[in-house]
Amino acid sequence: MNSPIPLSLASHPPADERELLRRADALAGYTLWELSAQAGLPIPANLKRDKGWIGVLLERYLGARAGSKPEQDFAAIGVELKTIPVDSGGRPLETTFVCVAPLTGNSGVTWETSHVRYKLARVLWIPVEGLRTIPLARRRIGAPLLWSPNAEEELQLRRDWEELMDLIVLGKVERITARHGEVLQLRPKAANGRALTAAVGEFGQQILTLPRGFYLKKNFTAQLLARHFLL
DNA sequence: GATTGATCATGG
DNA sequence: CCATGATCAATC
């Protein structure tokens, strides 16, 4: 079941989408054991303390620049990379982190210039077997999908983003739960419960609260992956 | 079993 | 602290 294309690490970013997709296609079918061996990256016993390990591993093969900049992974060609854990039916096992939510300085922000829209404008989705019943080393990489939101998806995202940002601006961030939003949700995104950041309180005063992140709900990612399989 | 809220590692 | 990469695990 392995791809006939030999594994090779990327030494530079892809020049265009076609090259990126060619690299991603070449990984489909391989196990994490095979990829980690070729990359010289030891496999952790589990992901408990290495939650981003698969993402970092795939970045090496695709030529993404590792770093902590609020940029797309392949900024030169405007593409974001997302690995997504899936079950045996290709359905997402987890929500997908998009970006940190700005909790202050939001007067006049719009969907058009939002970080969420920028990050999701073009995404290379790479499904990876994620069931914990499968040992990490034996999990396989799936077929990649280069995606942009269609009109309906962008409208869904926009509606949720505007609802959530309204609440943030109105000082109601601490009243927001993960149940808000149809396809986009706001949840804590922090190292731990003691990491606090500034936000706007109910009376317009500054408060300290947990940093939040925007996440794609599983119903949304499930649909976009399903579209891929059915077409 | 699915979901929400909490958490882990690393680098600047 | 904030950004990157996400998954864990208590609770519903």
XYZ file of N, CA and C (backbone and C1' of nucleotides) in Angstrom:
861
model
N 0.820 -1.212 0.000
C 0.000 0.000 0.000
C 0.856 1.265 0.000
N 2.174 1.106 0.038
C 3.007 2.307 0.054
C 2.994 3.022 -1.291
N 3.187 4.326 -1.218
C 3.318 5.085 -2.454
C 4.580 4.627 -3.172
N 4.531 4.568 -4.489
C 5.712 4.188 -5.255
C 6.756 5.300 -5.277
N 6.361 6.497 -4.873
C 7.294 7.623 -4.893
C 8.181 7.535 -3.650
N 9.520 7.595 -3.817
C 10.403 7.487 -2.666
C 10.255 8.681 -1.719
N 10.421 8.400 -0.451
C 10.360 9.454 0.550
C 11.568 10.364 0.441
N 11.332 11.655 0.538
C 12.473 12.563 0.618
C 12.079 13.820 1.373
N 13.005 14.274 2.196
C 12.780 15.495 2.947
C 12.925 16.685 2.011
N 12.242 17.758 2.328
C 12.329 18.960 1.509
C 13.355 19.910 2.101
N 14.193 20.467 1.241
C 15.218 21.378 1.745
C 14.806 22.842 1.579
N 13.746 23.070 0.854
C 13.300 24.452 0.633
C 11.795 24.469 0.438
N 11.181 25.610 0.605
C 9.725 25.702 0.435
C 9.325 25.431 -1.014
N 8.125 24.924 -1.222
C 7.657 24.684 -2.578
C 7.457 26.001 -3.323
N 7.743 25.985 -4.628
C 7.649 27.211 -5.423
C 6.215 27.568 -5.761
N 5.369 26.547 -5.823
C 3.970 26.801 -6.155
C 3.100 25.681 -5.589
N 1.806 25.826 -5.754
C 0.880 24.842 -5.195
C 1.090 23.454 -5.796
N 1.435 23.425 -7.064
C 1.617 22.154 -7.739
C 2.751 21.353 -7.106
N 3.828 22.053 -6.783
C 4.957 21.369 -6.153
C 4.603 20.932 -4.728
N 3.883 21.781 -4.034
C 3.465 21.428 -2.679
C 2.581 20.188 -2.696
N 1.643 20.159 -3.616
C 0.725 19.028 -3.699
C 1.464 17.755 -4.119
N 2.460 17.905 -4.966
C 3.251 16.749 -5.382
C 3.987 16.155 -4.172
N 4.542 17.036 -3.344
C 5.228 16.555 -2.139
C 4.249 15.875 -1.186
N 3.071 16.468 -1.034
C 2.080 15.920 -0.107
C 1.554 14.580 -0.617
N 1.315 14.503 -1.912
C 0.846 13.242 -2.504
C 1.839 12.120 -2.251
N 3.115 12.470 -2.278
C 4.163 11.459 -2.115
C 4.169 10.853 -0.713
N 3.553 11.531 0.245
C 3.557 11.036 1.630
C 2.381 10.115 1.914
N 1.351 10.195 1.071
C 0.131 9.420 1.316
C 0.436 7.932 1.339
N -0.050 7.256 2.355
C 0.136 5.808 2.448
C 1.282 5.401 3.345
N 2.197 6.290 3.566
C 3.321 5.959 4.444
C 2.889 5.985 5.911
N 3.605 5.243 6.730
C 3.346 5.268 8.174
C 4.241 6.321 8.825
N 3.874 6.683 10.037
C 4.695 7.636 10.783
C 6.060 7.026 11.092
N 6.099 5.693 11.237
C 7.377 5.033 11.468
C 8.322 5.283 10.296
N 7.788 5.109 9.086
C 8.621 5.304 7.894
C 9.076 6.750 7.756
N 8.180 7.654 8.005
C 8.540 9.072 7.884
C 9.546 9.503 8.948
N 9.341 9.027 10.160
C 10.231 9.454 11.241
C 11.630 8.882 11.071
N 11.689 7.641 10.556
C 12.992 7.005 10.343
C 13.803 7.791 9.321
N 13.165 8.116 8.207
C 13.845 8.858 7.141
C 14.260 10.253 7.604
N 13.449 10.834 8.476
C 13.731 12.191 8.943
C 14.708 12.204 10.111
N 14.974 11.023 10.695
C 15.855 10.969 11.852
C 15.230 11.622 13.072
N 13.910 11.536 13.139
C 13.170 12.133 14.244
C 12.564 10.999 15.063
N 13.031 10.806 16.305
C 12.530 9.693 17.119
C 11.024 9.814 17.368
N 10.336 8.674 17.341
C 8.899 8.682 17.626
C 8.675 8.670 19.134
N 7.883 9.616 19.624
C 7.552 9.589 21.052
C 6.648 8.402 21.358
N 6.625 7.983 22.620
C 5.777 6.854 23.013
C 4.312 7.152 22.725
N 3.925 8.378 22.937
C 2.576 8.832 22.614
C 2.640 10.338 22.417
N 1.488 10.947 22.144
C 1.483 12.378 21.838
C 1.190 13.248 23.056
N 1.078 12.600 24.220
C 0.669 13.341 25.415
C 1.553 14.556 25.682
N 2.840 14.369 25.516
C 3.764 15.482 25.732
C 4.390 15.981 24.434
N 3.865 15.488 23.323
C 4.391 15.905 22.014
C 3.239 16.115 21.049
N 2.301 16.961 21.477
C 1.056 17.094 20.723
C 1.248 17.612 19.308
N 2.309 18.337 19.081
C 2.523 18.895 17.754
C 3.513 18.111 16.914
N 3.871 16.906 17.376
C 4.948 16.163 16.727
C 4.655 15.826 15.263
N 3.447 15.367 14.999
C 3.111 14.997 13.621
C 3.166 16.215 12.706
N 2.666 17.325 13.199
C 2.700 18.550 12.404
C 4.116 18.961 12.052
N 4.994 18.888 13.036
C 6.401 19.253 12.807
C 7.055 18.283 11.818
N 6.747 17.000 11.963
C 7.301 15.986 11.063
C 6.901 16.263 9.601
N 5.623 16.536 9.392
C 5.165 16.779 8.021
C 5.718 18.077 7.450
N 5.926 19.049 8.321
C 6.522 20.306 7.861
C 7.887 20.047 7.229
N 8.637 19.120 7.817
C 9.979 18.821 7.288
C 9.915 18.242 5.881
N 8.927 17.418 5.656
C 8.795 16.796 4.340
C 8.252 17.754 3.290
N 7.488 18.728 3.746
C 6.842 19.636 2.787
C 7.619 20.935 2.599
N 8.624 21.156 3.456
C 9.441 22.359 3.291
C 8.834 23.594 3.926
N 7.963 23.387 4.934
C 7.414 24.541 5.643
C 8.470 25.069 6.597
N 8.437 26.364 6.800
C 9.393 26.953 7.713
C 8.833 26.870 9.123
N 9.534 26.163 9.992
C 9.080 26.084 11.375
C 9.292 27.432 12.031
N 8.409 27.796 12.915
C 8.558 29.075 13.573
C 7.292 29.464 14.291
N 7.317 30.607 14.906
C 6.154 31.009 15.681
C 5.586 32.321 15.163
N 5.707 32.536 13.859
C 5.160 33.758 13.295
C 3.683 33.565 12.958
N 2.905 34.638 13.086
C 1.484 34.549 12.730
C 1.303 34.613 11.225
N 1.965 33.715 10.533
C 1.936 33.688 9.073
C 1.446 32.334 8.611
N 1.060 32.279 7.365
C 0.755 30.978 6.787
C 2.045 30.172 6.718
N 1.907 28.835 6.729
C 3.092 27.982 6.705
C 3.900 28.176 5.437
N 3.173 28.357 4.336
C 3.835 28.612 3.053
C 3.417 30.007 2.605
N 3.983 31.001 3.271
C 3.545 32.385 3.052
C 3.765 32.838 1.613
N 4.838 32.342 1.009
C 5.168 32.789 -0.348
C 4.100 32.383 -1.354
N 3.444 31.267 -1.102
C 2.395 30.839 -2.032
C 1.015 30.896 -1.383
N 0.967 31.479 -0.169
C -0.326 31.728 0.470
C -1.084 30.496 0.897
N -0.362 29.507 1.441
C -1.019 28.271 1.858
C -0.699 27.948 3.315
N -1.722 27.525 4.045
C -1.584 27.096 5.424
C -1.628 25.563 5.462
N -0.802 24.952 6.302
C -0.793 23.493 6.440
C -1.523 23.088 7.712
N -2.442 22.134 7.574
C -3.109 21.585 8.752
C -3.121 20.064 8.669
N -2.531 19.411 9.648
C -2.720 17.966 9.750
C -3.973 17.771 10.581
N -4.746 16.750 10.249
C -5.990 16.532 10.972
C -6.151 15.048 11.294
N -6.299 14.735 12.591
C -6.438 13.330 12.982
C -7.817 12.819 12.588
N -7.855 11.658 11.952
C -9.135 11.105 11.489
C -9.294 9.655 11.937
N -10.557 9.208 11.968
C -10.830 7.808 12.295
C -10.774 6.963 11.016
N -11.151 5.695 11.146
C -11.039 4.788 9.996
C -11.948 5.195 8.845
N -12.961 6.009 9.140
C -13.844 6.462 8.079
C -13.463 7.825 7.531
N -12.315 8.318 7.952
C -11.858 9.613 7.462
C -12.534 10.793 8.144
N -13.207 10.534 9.257
C -13.865 11.634 9.972
C -12.944 12.208 11.038
N -12.997 13.528 11.239
C -12.090 14.186 12.185
C -12.299 13.689 13.610
N -11.193 13.510 14.319
C -11.243 13.116 15.728
C -11.115 14.319 16.652
N -10.675 15.421 16.120
C -10.469 16.617 16.933
C -10.911 17.864 16.179
N -11.185 18.914 16.926
C -11.403 20.219 16.315
C -10.062 20.713 15.779
N -10.093 21.764 14.981
C -8.863 22.273 14.372
C -8.586 23.700 14.821
N -7.434 23.888 15.450
C -7.043 25.230 15.882
C -6.763 26.112 14.672
N -7.277 27.346 14.709
C -7.040 28.274 13.596
C -6.030 29.342 13.985
N -6.352 30.100 15.025
C -5.445 31.162 15.463
C -5.921 31.688 16.807
N -5.073 32.456 17.443
C -5.426 33.066 18.719
C -6.428 34.190 18.453
N -7.358 34.363 19.360
C -8.356 35.422 19.204
C -7.860 36.711 19.848
N -7.980 37.809 19.130
C -7.602 39.107 19.716
C -8.668 39.554 20.695
N -8.272 39.824 21.931
C -9.264 40.165 22.953
C -9.294 41.656 23.276
N -8.319 42.390 22.738
C -8.307 43.845 22.923
C -7.962 44.512 21.597
N -8.210 45.795 21.528
C -7.864 46.559 20.328
C -8.672 46.149 19.127
N -9.931 45.814 19.345
C -10.743 45.286 18.259
C -11.728 46.285 17.665
N -11.607 47.554 18.036
C -12.552 48.511 17.457
C -12.309 48.616 15.959
N -13.361 48.384 15.204
C -13.245 48.519 13.752
C -12.689 47.323 13.024
N -12.484 46.202 13.710
C -11.992 45.028 12.992
C -13.118 44.437 12.150
N -12.746 43.883 11.018
C -13.751 43.297 10.132
C -13.322 41.898 9.724
N -14.306 41.133 9.276
C -14.038 39.785 8.774
C -13.006 39.825 7.649
N -13.144 40.808 6.778
C -12.290 40.876 5.592
C -10.802 40.914 5.951
N -10.479 41.536 7.051
C -9.069 41.674 7.417
C -8.699 40.783 8.600
N -9.589 39.873 8.945
C -9.356 39.059 10.138
C -8.289 37.995 9.920
N -7.686 37.620 11.022
C -6.668 36.585 11.013
C -7.271 35.227 10.630
N -8.486 35.000 11.053
C -9.166 33.741 10.732
C -9.326 33.587 9.218
N -9.811 34.653 8.584
C -10.026 34.585 7.139
C -8.695 34.382 6.396
N -7.666 35.072 6.872
C -6.338 34.949 6.260
C -5.827 33.523 6.360
N -5.926 32.947 7.538
C -5.411 31.592 7.745
C -6.169 30.550 6.933
N -7.457 30.758 6.763
C -8.277 29.736 6.117
C -8.485 29.981 4.626
N -7.853 31.023 4.092
C -8.059 31.345 2.679
C -7.630 30.186 1.775
N -6.573 29.523 2.160
C -6.057 28.395 1.374
C -5.369 27.445 2.361
N -5.861 26.213 2.444
C -5.336 25.263 3.430
C -5.017 23.929 2.766
N -3.840 23.418 3.061
C -3.510 22.053 2.657
C -3.826 21.142 3.837
N -4.905 20.367 3.695
C -5.306 19.433 4.748
C -4.634 18.099 4.525
N -3.989 17.582 5.564
C -3.411 16.250 5.471
C -3.983 15.386 6.582
N -4.893 14.460 6.224
C -5.459 13.575 7.235
C -4.413 12.566 7.690
N -4.413 12.280 8.980
C -3.511 11.271 9.546
C -4.336 10.391 10.475
N -4.139 9.072 10.375
C -4.850 8.174 11.276
C -4.575 8.602 12.717
N -5.646 8.753 13.480
C -5.462 9.307 14.822
C -6.030 8.470 15.952
N -6.648 7.341 15.621
C -7.227 6.509 16.681
C -6.134 6.023 17.623
N -6.392 6.148 18.911
C -5.350 5.779 19.882
C -5.169 4.266 19.962
N -6.087 3.541 19.348
C -5.924 2.084 19.308
C -4.829 1.690 18.324
N -4.461 2.605 17.447
C -3.370 2.348 16.502
C -2.088 2.927 17.084
N -1.049 2.111 17.249
C 0.221 2.654 17.760
C 0.706 3.789 16.857
N 1.277 4.796 17.461
C 1.727 5.973 16.710
C 2.557 5.583 15.490
N 3.461 4.637 15.665
C 4.367 4.250 14.576
C 3.629 3.655 13.378
N 2.475 3.075 13.622
C 1.761 2.403 12.535
C 0.712 3.277 11.866
N 0.498 4.460 12.367
C -0.521 5.334 11.779
C -0.079 5.824 10.402
N -1.053 5.884 9.488
C -0.736 6.240 8.103
C -1.183 7.650 7.729
N -0.441 8.211 6.795
C -0.779 9.509 6.219
C -1.819 9.304 5.131
N -2.790 10.177 5.066
C -3.826 10.080 4.061
C -3.578 10.980 2.862
N -4.495 10.928 1.927
C -4.398 11.765 0.729
C -4.679 13.218 1.096
N -3.849 14.144 0.602
C -3.989 15.558 0.948
C -5.125 16.224 0.180
N -5.578 17.335 0.730
C -6.629 18.129 0.076
C -6.258 19.602 0.139
N -6.116 20.213 -1.021
C -5.852 21.654 -1.081
C -7.198 22.351 -1.202
N -7.521 23.166 -0.211
C -8.891 23.667 -0.042
C -8.951 25.167 0.158
N -10.037 25.748 -0.389
C -10.421 27.116 -0.033
C -11.897 27.075 0.309
N -12.355 27.932 1.222
C -13.778 27.907 1.555
C -14.628 28.299 0.350
N -15.729 27.569 0.133
C -16.665 27.994 -0.911
C -17.547 29.088 -0.326
N -18.467 29.590 -1.127
C -19.275 30.738 -0.697
C -20.046 30.430 0.584
N -20.620 29.235 0.663
C -21.409 28.881 1.843
C -20.511 28.753 3.073
N -19.372 28.108 2.902
C -18.461 27.928 4.029
C -17.944 29.277 4.547
N -17.632 30.169 3.593
C -17.140 31.477 4.037
C -18.218 32.236 4.787
N -19.458 32.095 4.350
C -20.561 32.770 5.029
C -20.745 32.215 6.433
N -20.672 30.907 6.580
C -20.782 30.285 7.902
C -19.680 30.790 8.820
N -18.470 30.795 8.303
C -17.333 31.241 9.103
C -17.492 32.698 9.497
N -17.905 33.489 8.534
C -18.055 34.916 8.786
C -19.108 35.203 9.850
N -20.240 34.531 9.738
C -21.316 34.733 10.733
C -20.827 34.403 12.137
N -20.174 33.255 12.265
C -19.688 32.856 13.592
C -18.629 33.821 14.106
N -17.709 34.184 13.225
C -16.635 35.088 13.633
C -17.211 36.413 14.106
N -18.195 36.938 13.370
C -18.787 38.224 13.743
C -19.534 38.122 15.066
N -20.234 37.022 15.275
C -20.950 36.834 16.547
C -19.961 36.792 17.711
N -18.908 36.019 17.534
C -17.931 35.865 18.616
C -17.172 37.163 18.875
N -16.800 37.854 17.804
C -16.064 39.110 17.981
C -16.947 40.178 18.612
N -18.236 40.179 18.279
C -19.155 41.120 18.919
C -19.150 40.913 20.424
N -19.243 39.672 20.841
C -19.257 39.364 22.277
C -17.946 39.795 22.934
N -16.835 39.568 22.234
C -15.532 39.958 22.779
C -15.457 41.472 22.952
N -15.876 42.190 21.920
C -15.820 43.648 21.956
C -16.752 44.205 23.034
N -17.879 43.538 23.239
C -18.854 44.008 24.228
C -18.491 43.600 25.655
N -17.318 42.980 25.815
C -16.871 42.650 27.167
C -17.477 41.379 27.723
N -17.956 40.525 26.817
C -18.612 39.296 27.273
C -17.792 38.041 26.989
N -16.484 38.221 26.874
C -15.646 37.074 26.504
C -15.798 35.906 27.482
N -15.975 36.235 28.755
C -16.065 35.160 29.743
C -17.445 34.492 29.754
N -18.358 35.030 28.953
C -19.668 34.377 28.835
C -19.703 33.479 27.598
N -18.663 33.546 26.785
C -18.617 32.715 25.575
C -18.215 31.296 25.952
N -18.958 30.330 25.419
C -18.577 28.930 25.606
C -18.326 28.316 24.239
N -17.852 27.081 24.242
C -17.571 26.391 22.974
C -18.842 26.068 22.212
N -20.000 26.316 22.828
C -21.263 26.040 22.140
C -21.641 27.158 21.187
N -21.072 28.326 21.383
C -21.344 29.416 20.445
C -20.750 29.064 19.096
N -21.423 29.503 18.041
C -20.902 29.280 16.698
C -21.384 27.980 16.111
N -21.670 28.016 14.821
C -22.141 26.834 14.097
C -20.948 25.998 13.643
N -19.934 26.644 13.133
C -18.773 25.922 12.603
C -17.454 26.395 13.205
N -17.496 27.577 13.819
C -16.288 28.157 14.423
C -16.571 28.373 15.900
N -15.675 27.937 16.758
C -15.896 28.112 18.188
C -14.703 28.817 18.836
N -14.936 29.333 20.030
C -13.881 30.001 20.795
C -13.639 29.192 22.055
N -12.388 28.794 22.285
C -12.048 27.994 23.460
C -10.709 28.474 24.012
N -10.412 28.099 25.268
C -9.118 28.469 25.838
C -7.964 27.942 24.976
N -6.905 28.686 24.948
C -5.703 28.302 24.216
C -4.543 28.820 25.036
N -4.078 28.007 25.965
C -3.066 28.498 26.892
C -2.175 27.372 27.370
N -1.063 27.748 27.948
C -0.148 26.750 28.485
C -0.758 26.082 29.699
N -1.536 26.852 30.462
C -2.202 26.323 31.647
C -3.162 27.378 32.169
N -3.833 27.059 33.242
C -4.850 27.946 33.777
C -4.319 29.202 34.437
N -3.011 29.293 34.570
C -2.424 30.473 35.217
C -1.935 31.502 34.215
N -1.956 31.121 32.931
C -1.516 32.053 31.890
C -2.682 32.973 31.532
N -2.579 34.214 31.895
C -3.670 35.153 31.656
C -3.266 36.246 30.678
N -4.284 36.812 30.029
C -4.028 37.896 29.084
C -5.099 38.963 29.264
N -4.847 40.134 28.760
C -5.788 41.240 28.932
C -6.989 41.099 28.004
N -8.143 41.516 28.523
C -9.360 41.512 27.726
C -10.267 42.628 28.230
N -11.409 42.784 27.554
C -12.374 43.814 27.934
C -13.447 43.197 28.822
N -13.718 43.839 29.952
C -14.717 43.336 30.893
C -16.112 43.849 30.602
N -17.057 43.421 31.406
C -18.479 43.734 31.186
C -18.777 45.227 31.219
N -17.961 45.974 31.952
C -18.212 47.410 32.073
C -17.161 48.211 31.315
N -16.503 47.524 30.368
C -15.514 48.205 29.547
C -14.149 48.311 30.202
N -14.038 47.804 31.418
C -12.758 47.853 32.110
C -11.834 46.739 31.617
N -10.551 46.864 31.895
C -9.638 45.796 31.502
C -9.721 44.665 32.521
N -9.763 43.452 32.025
C -9.746 42.285 32.898
C -8.636 41.348 32.447
N -8.304 40.398 33.301
C -7.361 39.354 32.917
C -8.144 38.058 32.736
N -7.900 37.392 31.636
C -8.635 36.165 31.359
C -7.745 35.198 30.598
N -8.205 33.978 30.476
C -7.455 32.969 29.731
C -7.372 33.377 28.259
N -6.230 33.231 27.634
C -6.167 33.451 26.190
C -7.138 32.499 25.498
N -7.718 32.975 24.402
C -8.662 32.135 23.659
C -8.167 31.906 22.249
N -8.638 30.810 21.664
C -8.314 30.541 20.267
C -9.569 30.226 19.487
N -9.530 30.480 18.181
C -10.615 30.064 17.295
C -10.327 28.633 16.843
N -11.367 27.806 16.892
C -11.239 26.420 16.438
C -12.355 26.095 15.458
N -12.046 25.270 14.455
C -13.085 24.762 13.548
C -13.732 23.557 14.208
N -15.046 23.560 14.261
C -15.754 22.418 14.819
C -15.649 21.232 13.855
N -15.842 20.054 14.413
C -15.665 18.840 13.609
C -16.694 18.701 12.490
N -17.904 19.241 12.712
C -18.896 19.132 11.639
C -18.415 19.850 10.383
N -17.701 20.940 10.582
C -17.211 21.724 9.442
C -16.088 20.993 8.697
N -15.094 20.534 9.430
C -13.980 19.845 8.768
C -14.425 18.503 8.189
N -15.395 17.869 8.857
C -15.897 16.594 8.330
C -16.513 16.811 6.950
N -17.273 17.898 6.821
C -17.926 18.165 5.538
C -16.945 18.492 4.436
N -15.943 19.264 4.766
C -15.013 19.639 3.685
C -14.148 18.444 3.263
N -13.839 17.559 4.210
C -13.096 16.346 3.846
C -13.998 15.410 3.039
N -15.274 15.337 3.422
C -16.216 14.460 2.725
C -16.406 14.904 1.288
N -16.506 16.221 1.091
C -16.611 16.775 -0.265
C -15.485 16.215 -1.137
N -14.304 16.160 -0.566
C -13.128 15.690 -1.279
C -13.283 14.229 -1.686
N -13.783 13.412 -0.742
C -13.904 11.992 -1.037
C -14.985 11.718 -2.063
N -16.024 12.541 -2.083
C -17.165 12.276 -2.946
C -16.995 12.833 -4.340
N -16.060 13.728 -4.532
C -15.912 14.332 -5.856
C -14.825 13.655 -6.690
P -18.453 3.769 23.365
O -18.640 5.134 22.555
C -19.703 5.215 21.613
C -20.018 6.661 21.392
C -18.907 7.435 20.686
O -19.563 8.376 19.844
C -19.301 8.404 22.805
P -18.733 9.277 18.898
O -19.101 10.713 19.485
C -20.464 11.031 19.739
C -20.548 12.425 20.336
C -19.680 13.473 19.638
O -20.448 14.669 19.579
C -19.025 13.289 21.924
P -19.866 15.963 18.923
O -19.493 16.822 20.201
C -20.452 16.976 21.242
C -19.825 17.755 22.374
C -18.966 18.941 21.918
O -19.452 20.103 22.558
C -17.798 17.618 23.510
P -18.772 21.531 22.295
O -18.204 21.837 23.742
C -18.975 21.492 24.887
C -18.133 21.712 26.138
C -17.429 23.068 26.172
O -17.559 23.594 27.482
C -15.816 21.295 26.268
P -17.148 25.107 27.784
O -15.764 24.955 28.557
C -15.756 24.238 29.788
C -14.345 23.809 30.110
C -13.335 24.951 30.231
O -12.642 24.755 31.458
C -12.494 23.268 28.803
P -11.350 25.564 31.886
O -10.188 24.507 31.580
C -10.254 23.217 32.174
C -8.939 22.487 31.952
C -7.708 23.348 32.225
O -6.824 22.609 33.052
C -7.600 22.415 30.032
P -5.418 23.186 33.476
O -4.469 22.509 32.383
C -4.537 21.099 32.173
C -3.670 20.711 31.001
C -2.239 21.247 31.076
O -1.391 20.133 31.311
C -3.164 21.421 28.874
P 0.142 20.391 31.680
O 0.888 20.067 30.310
C 0.636 18.827 29.678
C 1.589 18.671 28.520
C 2.940 19.384 28.723
O 3.999 18.535 28.307
C 1.908 20.135 26.725
P 5.496 18.999 28.674
O 5.999 19.549 27.254
C 6.057 18.642 26.167
C 6.742 19.304 24.987
C 7.969 20.140 25.353
O 9.000 19.831 24.433
C 6.419 21.467 24.154
P 10.442 20.484 24.646
O 10.414 21.718 23.645
C 10.090 21.482 22.268
C 10.075 22.814 21.547
C 11.212 23.754 21.946
O 11.905 24.125 20.765
C 9.138 24.883 21.953
P 13.292 24.884 20.864
O 12.906 26.316 20.300
C 12.234 26.394 19.043
C 11.910 27.841 18.757
C 13.012 28.818 19.144
O 13.045 29.819 18.146
C 11.041 29.392 20.283
P 14.215 30.864 18.106
O 13.446 32.239 18.318
C 12.403 32.596 17.410
C 11.733 33.873 17.897
C 12.710 34.962 18.333
O 12.196 36.226 17.931
C 11.255 34.453 20.105
P 1.694 35.121 31.587
O 1.863 35.929 30.206
C 2.087 37.322 30.171
C 2.274 37.730 28.733
C 1.281 37.069 27.798
O 0.834 38.024 26.854
C 3.492 36.506 27.131
P -0.447 37.669 25.908
O 0.213 37.162 24.553
C 1.003 38.066 23.774
C 1.577 37.312 22.586
C 0.515 36.500 21.823
O 0.745 36.682 20.432
C 2.312 35.108 22.419
P -0.510 36.488 19.429
O -0.062 35.221 18.557
C 0.883 35.398 17.524
C 1.782 34.200 17.419
C 1.117 32.877 17.041
O 0.832 32.816 15.669
C 2.913 32.577 18.578
P -0.054 31.586 15.123
O 0.952 30.341 15.091
C 2.152 30.421 14.302
C 3.020 29.223 14.596
C 2.310 27.881 14.499
O 2.241 27.470 13.157
C 3.660 27.937 16.451
P 1.006 26.546 12.739
O 1.240 25.170 13.515
C 2.365 24.371 13.193
C 2.475 23.221 14.171
C 1.184 22.442 14.374
O 0.939 21.585 13.266
C 2.309 22.725 16.434
P -0.531 21.025 13.010
O -0.789 20.191 14.342
C -2.112 19.976 14.888
C -1.889 19.605 16.323
C -2.982 18.763 16.956
O -2.731 17.399 16.642
C -2.084 20.397 18.491
P -3.860 16.303 16.897
O -3.762 16.004 18.460
C -2.519 15.587 18.997
C -2.664 15.387 20.495
C -3.706 14.336 20.889
O -3.140 13.583 21.959
C -4.248 16.430 21.872
P -3.961 12.488 22.770
O -4.243 13.244 24.138
C -3.151 13.891 24.783
C -3.608 14.421 26.142
C -4.384 13.417 26.990
O -3.997 13.627 28.335
C -5.750 15.304 26.538
P -4.304 12.502 29.419
O -5.735 12.929 29.998
C -5.852 14.149 30.725
C -7.304 14.384 31.061
C -8.082 13.152 31.528
O -9.053 13.616 32.437
C -9.170 14.067 29.719
P -9.219 12.910 33.891
O -10.330 13.840 34.569
C -10.095 15.248 34.636
C -11.375 16.001 34.382
C -12.596 15.463 35.127
O -13.349 16.569 35.606
C -13.009 15.414 32.780
P -14.687 16.313 36.471
O -15.823 16.523 35.371
C -15.792 17.694 34.576
C -16.866 17.601 33.505
C -18.231 17.143 34.028
O -19.174 18.070 33.545
C -17.631 15.939 32.094
P -20.678 18.135 34.174
O -21.537 17.997 32.840
C -21.197 18.816 31.710
C -21.790 18.203 30.459
C -23.231 17.759 30.632
O -24.033 18.404 29.663
C -21.919 16.031 29.645
